[in-house]
Amino acid sequence: MINIYSEDEIAKIKASGHITYLTHQHMKSFIKPGVSTKFLDEEAGRFIRELGGIPACKGFEGYPGNICVSVNDEVVHGIGSENRILKEGDIVTLDIVTLYQGYHSDSAVTHAVGKINKEKEHLLTHTEKSLYVGLKEIKDGAKLGSVGARIQQYAEHHGLGVIRELVGHGVGHEMHESPDVPNYGKYNTGVTLKAGMVIAVEPMLTAGKRYVAMLDDDWTIVTEDGRPSAHFEHTVAVTEDGYEILTGE
Ligand code: MF3
Ligand code: CO
């Protein structure tokens, strides 16, 4: 079943999304060489709580962190560690889920640590753009497959790999709801979007092949070929004539 949220409920998801957005803004100044991924996890958790939210990843299926912090070839679900120190040229993804007054919001951003090489620059630029290319397909009556098709088309055109095993999702009462929102697919197929649906669209792209593997911690997902991966995500509401970003300004 796909939830349809009322205007009041969407306002609440947006209030949650505002905390997620402010936390991403707050974290920017800490992304620099020498910082540990553990520090980023703790500072984000502290800030979310200070704003009255709950970092919803904490304890989700036993996940130990407040947020997910994934470096370079780590795609998602990296766990902050005091031994993992960011260095110039790394890229780091912060994936933040806030629970606020009963509603979840989910957003991810990949940052450059200092100056990064051309491969990573290309990856970051086009992964972020692919999110907006996908979002443009969203409106009442459109098909969900069109979102994934556009992301895939854009990504592959720029030589980036589209991971199949990881997908976006509905979000609201729960962190993960129906429907799945793949970053690949066929134009004009699949679920019909309706005003009031709320989905997290989250292209996870790689600079190399699209295959991924799980690390021994049973959480961190990495690229199989060790090439870097990027991730940009917004929670959006479907509207009559488009979409509204709930994790933006
Ligand atoms: N945004 C991540 C996701 O949708 C949040 C995961 S929380 C975790 O998968 F606990 F699973 F890490
Ligand atoms: Co998500």
Coordinates of C-alpha atoms and ligand atoms in Angstrom, one line a residue:
M1 CA 0.0 0.0 0.0
I2 CA 1.3 3.5 -0.9
N3 CA 0.4 6.2 1.7
I4 CA -1.3 9.4 0.5
Y5 CA -0.5 12.2 2.9
S6 CA -2.8 15.1 3.6
E7 CA -1.5 18.7 3.3
D8 CA -1.2 18.9 7.1
E9 CA 0.8 15.7 7.2
I10 CA 3.1 16.9 4.4
A11 CA 3.7 20.1 6.4
K12 CA 4.9 17.8 9.2
I13 CA 7.2 15.8 6.9
K14 CA 8.5 19.2 5.7
A15 CA 9.1 20.3 9.3
S16 CA 11.1 17.1 9.8
G17 CA 12.8 17.7 6.4
H18 CA 13.8 21.2 7.6
I19 CA 15.7 19.7 10.5
T20 CA 17.4 17.3 8.0
Y21 CA 18.2 20.3 5.8
L22 CA 19.6 22.4 8.6
T23 CA 21.7 19.5 9.8
H24 CA 23.3 19.1 6.3
Q25 CA 24.0 22.9 6.3
H26 CA 25.5 22.7 9.8
M27 CA 27.8 19.8 8.9
K28 CA 29.4 21.5 5.9
S29 CA 31.9 23.4 8.0
F30 CA 33.2 20.2 9.6
I31 CA 34.0 18.4 6.3
K32 CA 37.8 18.9 6.1
P33 CA 41.0 16.9 6.2
G34 CA 41.7 15.5 9.7
V35 CA 38.1 15.0 10.9
S36 CA 37.0 11.5 11.9
T37 CA 33.8 10.0 10.5
K38 CA 32.8 9.3 14.1
F39 CA 33.0 13.0 14.9
L40 CA 30.7 13.8 11.9
D41 CA 28.2 11.1 13.1
E42 CA 28.2 12.5 16.7
E43 CA 28.0 16.2 15.7
A44 CA 25.1 15.5 13.3
G45 CA 23.3 13.4 16.0
R46 CA 23.8 16.2 18.6
F47 CA 22.5 18.9 16.2
I48 CA 19.4 16.9 15.2
R49 CA 18.5 16.4 18.9
E50 CA 19.2 20.0 19.7
L51 CA 16.5 20.9 17.1
G52 CA 14.1 18.5 18.7
G53 CA 14.4 15.7 16.2
I54 CA 15.5 12.1 16.6
P55 CA 18.3 10.7 14.3
A56 CA 16.2 7.8 13.0
C57 CA 19.0 5.6 11.7
K58 CA 20.2 5.0 15.3
G59 CA 18.9 1.6 16.3
F60 CA 17.2 1.0 12.9
E61 CA 17.6 -2.8 12.4
G62 CA 20.5 -2.5 14.9
Y63 CA 22.4 0.2 13.0
P64 CA 24.9 1.8 15.5
G65 CA 25.3 5.3 14.1
N66 CA 23.2 8.5 14.2
I67 CA 23.6 9.0 10.5
C68 CA 25.4 7.1 7.7
V69 CA 28.9 8.4 6.7
S70 CA 30.3 6.7 3.6
V71 CA 33.8 7.5 2.2
N72 CA 35.0 7.1 -1.4
D73 CA 34.2 3.6 -2.6
E74 CA 31.6 3.2 0.3
V75 CA 28.2 3.7 -1.3
V76 CA 25.8 3.7 1.7
H77 CA 25.5 2.8 5.3
G78 CA 29.1 3.5 6.3
I79 CA 29.5 3.6 10.1
G80 CA 31.3 6.6 11.7
S81 CA 34.7 5.5 13.2
E82 CA 37.3 7.3 15.2
N83 CA 39.9 5.5 13.1
R84 CA 38.6 6.8 9.8
I85 CA 40.1 10.2 9.3
L86 CA 39.1 12.2 6.2
K87 CA 42.0 13.4 4.0
E88 CA 42.3 15.8 1.1
G89 CA 40.9 14.3 -2.0
D90 CA 38.3 12.1 -0.3
I91 CA 34.6 12.3 -1.0
V92 CA 32.2 11.7 1.9
T93 CA 28.4 11.1 1.9
L94 CA 26.2 12.1 4.8
D95 CA 22.9 10.3 4.7
I96 CA 20.5 11.8 7.3
V97 CA 17.1 10.6 8.4
T98 CA 15.2 12.7 11.0
L99 CA 12.1 11.6 12.9
Y100 CA 10.2 14.6 14.1
Q101 CA 6.7 14.5 15.6
G102 CA 6.0 11.1 14.1
Y103 CA 7.3 11.9 10.6
H104 CA 10.5 10.9 8.8
S105 CA 12.5 12.8 6.3
D106 CA 15.6 11.4 4.4
S107 CA 18.3 13.3 2.5
A108 CA 21.8 12.6 1.4
V109 CA 24.6 14.7 0.1
T110 CA 28.1 13.8 -1.1
H111 CA 30.8 16.3 -0.2
A112 CA 34.4 16.9 -1.5
V113 CA 37.1 17.0 1.1
G114 CA 39.4 19.8 -0.1
K115 CA 40.4 19.4 -3.7
I116 CA 39.3 16.3 -5.5
N117 CA 40.4 14.7 -8.7
K118 CA 38.6 15.0 -12.1
E119 CA 37.0 11.5 -11.8
K120 CA 35.4 12.4 -8.4
E121 CA 34.4 15.9 -9.6
H122 CA 32.6 14.5 -12.6
L123 CA 30.9 11.9 -10.4
L124 CA 29.7 14.5 -7.9
T125 CA 28.5 17.0 -10.5
H126 CA 26.5 14.5 -12.5
T127 CA 25.1 12.4 -9.6
E128 CA 23.6 15.6 -8.2
K129 CA 22.3 16.6 -11.6
S130 CA 20.8 13.2 -12.1
L131 CA 18.6 13.7 -9.0
Y132 CA 17.0 16.8 -10.5
V133 CA 16.6 15.1 -13.9
G134 CA 14.7 12.4 -12.2
L135 CA 12.6 14.7 -10.0
K136 CA 11.5 16.6 -13.2
E137 CA 9.4 13.6 -14.2
I138 CA 7.3 13.7 -11.0
K139 CA 3.7 14.9 -11.0
D140 CA 0.3 13.5 -10.4
G141 CA -0.5 10.9 -13.0
A142 CA 3.1 10.4 -14.1
K143 CA 4.6 6.9 -13.9
L144 CA 7.4 6.1 -11.4
G145 CA 9.4 4.2 -14.1
S146 CA 9.9 7.5 -15.9
V147 CA 11.9 8.8 -12.9
G148 CA 14.3 5.9 -12.9
A149 CA 14.5 5.8 -16.7
R150 CA 15.6 9.5 -16.8
I151 CA 18.2 9.0 -14.0
Q152 CA 19.6 5.9 -15.7
Q153 CA 19.7 7.6 -19.1
Y154 CA 21.5 10.7 -17.7
A155 CA 23.9 8.6 -15.6
E156 CA 24.9 6.2 -18.4
H157 CA 25.2 9.1 -20.9
H158 CA 27.9 10.5 -18.5
G159 CA 29.6 7.2 -18.1
L160 CA 28.4 6.5 -14.6
G161 CA 27.3 3.2 -13.2
V162 CA 23.7 2.8 -11.8
I163 CA 23.5 0.5 -8.8
R164 CA 20.6 -1.9 -9.1
E165 CA 20.6 -3.3 -5.5
L166 CA 19.9 0.0 -3.8
V167 CA 16.7 2.1 -4.4
G168 CA 14.7 5.0 -3.2
H169 CA 11.5 4.5 -1.3
G170 CA 8.3 6.0 0.1
V171 CA 8.9 7.8 3.4
G172 CA 6.7 9.4 6.1
H173 CA 5.3 7.5 9.0
E174 CA 8.1 5.0 8.4
M175 CA 11.6 5.5 7.1
H176 CA 11.0 3.0 4.3
E177 CA 7.6 2.7 2.8
S178 CA 6.2 1.6 -0.6
P179 CA 6.9 2.2 -3.4
D180 CA 10.5 1.3 -4.3
V181 CA 12.0 4.1 -6.3
P182 CA 14.7 2.6 -8.5
N183 CA 17.3 4.7 -10.4
Y184 CA 16.7 2.7 -13.5
G185 CA 13.7 1.6 -15.4
K186 CA 11.5 2.1 -18.5
Y187 CA 9.8 5.3 -19.3
N188 CA 6.0 5.4 -18.8
T189 CA 5.9 2.1 -16.8
G190 CA 5.2 1.2 -13.2
V191 CA 3.3 2.8 -10.4
T192 CA 1.2 5.8 -11.2
L193 CA 2.2 8.8 -9.0
K194 CA -0.6 10.6 -7.1
A195 CA -0.6 13.9 -5.4
G196 CA 0.1 13.3 -1.7
M197 CA 2.6 10.5 -2.2
V198 CA 5.9 11.2 -0.5
I199 CA 9.1 9.6 -1.9
A200 CA 12.8 9.7 -1.3
V201 CA 14.6 9.9 -4.7
E202 CA 18.2 8.9 -4.3
P203 CA 20.5 8.2 -7.2
M204 CA 23.5 6.2 -6.0
L205 CA 26.0 6.2 -8.9
T206 CA 29.6 4.9 -9.4
A207 CA 32.5 6.2 -11.4
G208 CA 33.2 2.6 -12.5
K209 CA 31.1 -0.6 -12.8
R210 CA 27.7 -0.8 -11.1
Y211 CA 28.4 -3.8 -8.9
V212 CA 28.5 -3.6 -5.1
A213 CA 29.6 -5.8 -2.2
M214 CA 29.0 -5.8 1.6
L215 CA 31.8 -5.3 4.1
D216 CA 32.4 -7.6 7.1
D217 CA 30.6 -5.1 9.4
D218 CA 27.4 -6.3 7.6
W219 CA 26.3 -2.6 7.0
T220 CA 28.8 -0.8 4.7
I221 CA 28.1 -1.3 1.0
V222 CA 31.1 -0.7 -1.3
T223 CA 31.7 -0.7 -5.0
E224 CA 33.2 -4.1 -6.1
D225 CA 35.8 -2.4 -8.2
G226 CA 36.9 0.1 -5.6
R227 CA 36.0 3.1 -7.7
P228 CA 34.2 6.0 -5.9
S229 CA 30.5 6.3 -5.5
A230 CA 28.2 9.3 -4.9
H231 CA 24.7 9.8 -3.5
F232 CA 22.3 12.7 -3.6
E233 CA 18.8 12.4 -2.1
H234 CA 15.8 14.5 -1.4
T235 CA 12.4 13.6 0.2
V236 CA 9.7 15.1 -2.1
A237 CA 5.9 15.2 -2.1
V238 CA 4.1 14.6 -5.4
T239 CA 1.8 17.5 -6.3
E240 CA -0.9 18.1 -8.9
D241 CA 1.6 19.7 -11.3
G242 CA 5.0 18.6 -10.1
Y243 CA 6.7 18.0 -6.8
E244 CA 7.8 19.8 -3.7
I245 CA 11.2 19.2 -2.1
L246 CA 10.6 18.7 1.7
T247 CA 14.3 18.4 2.6
G248 CA 15.4 21.7 1.0
E249 CA 15.5 25.3 2.2
Ligands
MF3_1 N1 18.8 6.7 4.2 C1 19.3 5.4 4.5 C2 18.4 4.4 3.8 O1 17.4 4.8 3.2 C3 19.1 5.3 6.0 C4 19.5 4.0 6.5 S1 19.5 4.0 8.2 C5 20.3 2.6 8.5 O2 18.8 3.3 3.6 F1 20.1 2.3 9.7 F2 19.8 1.6 7.7 F3 21.5 2.8 8.2
CO2 CO 16.7 6.9 1.6

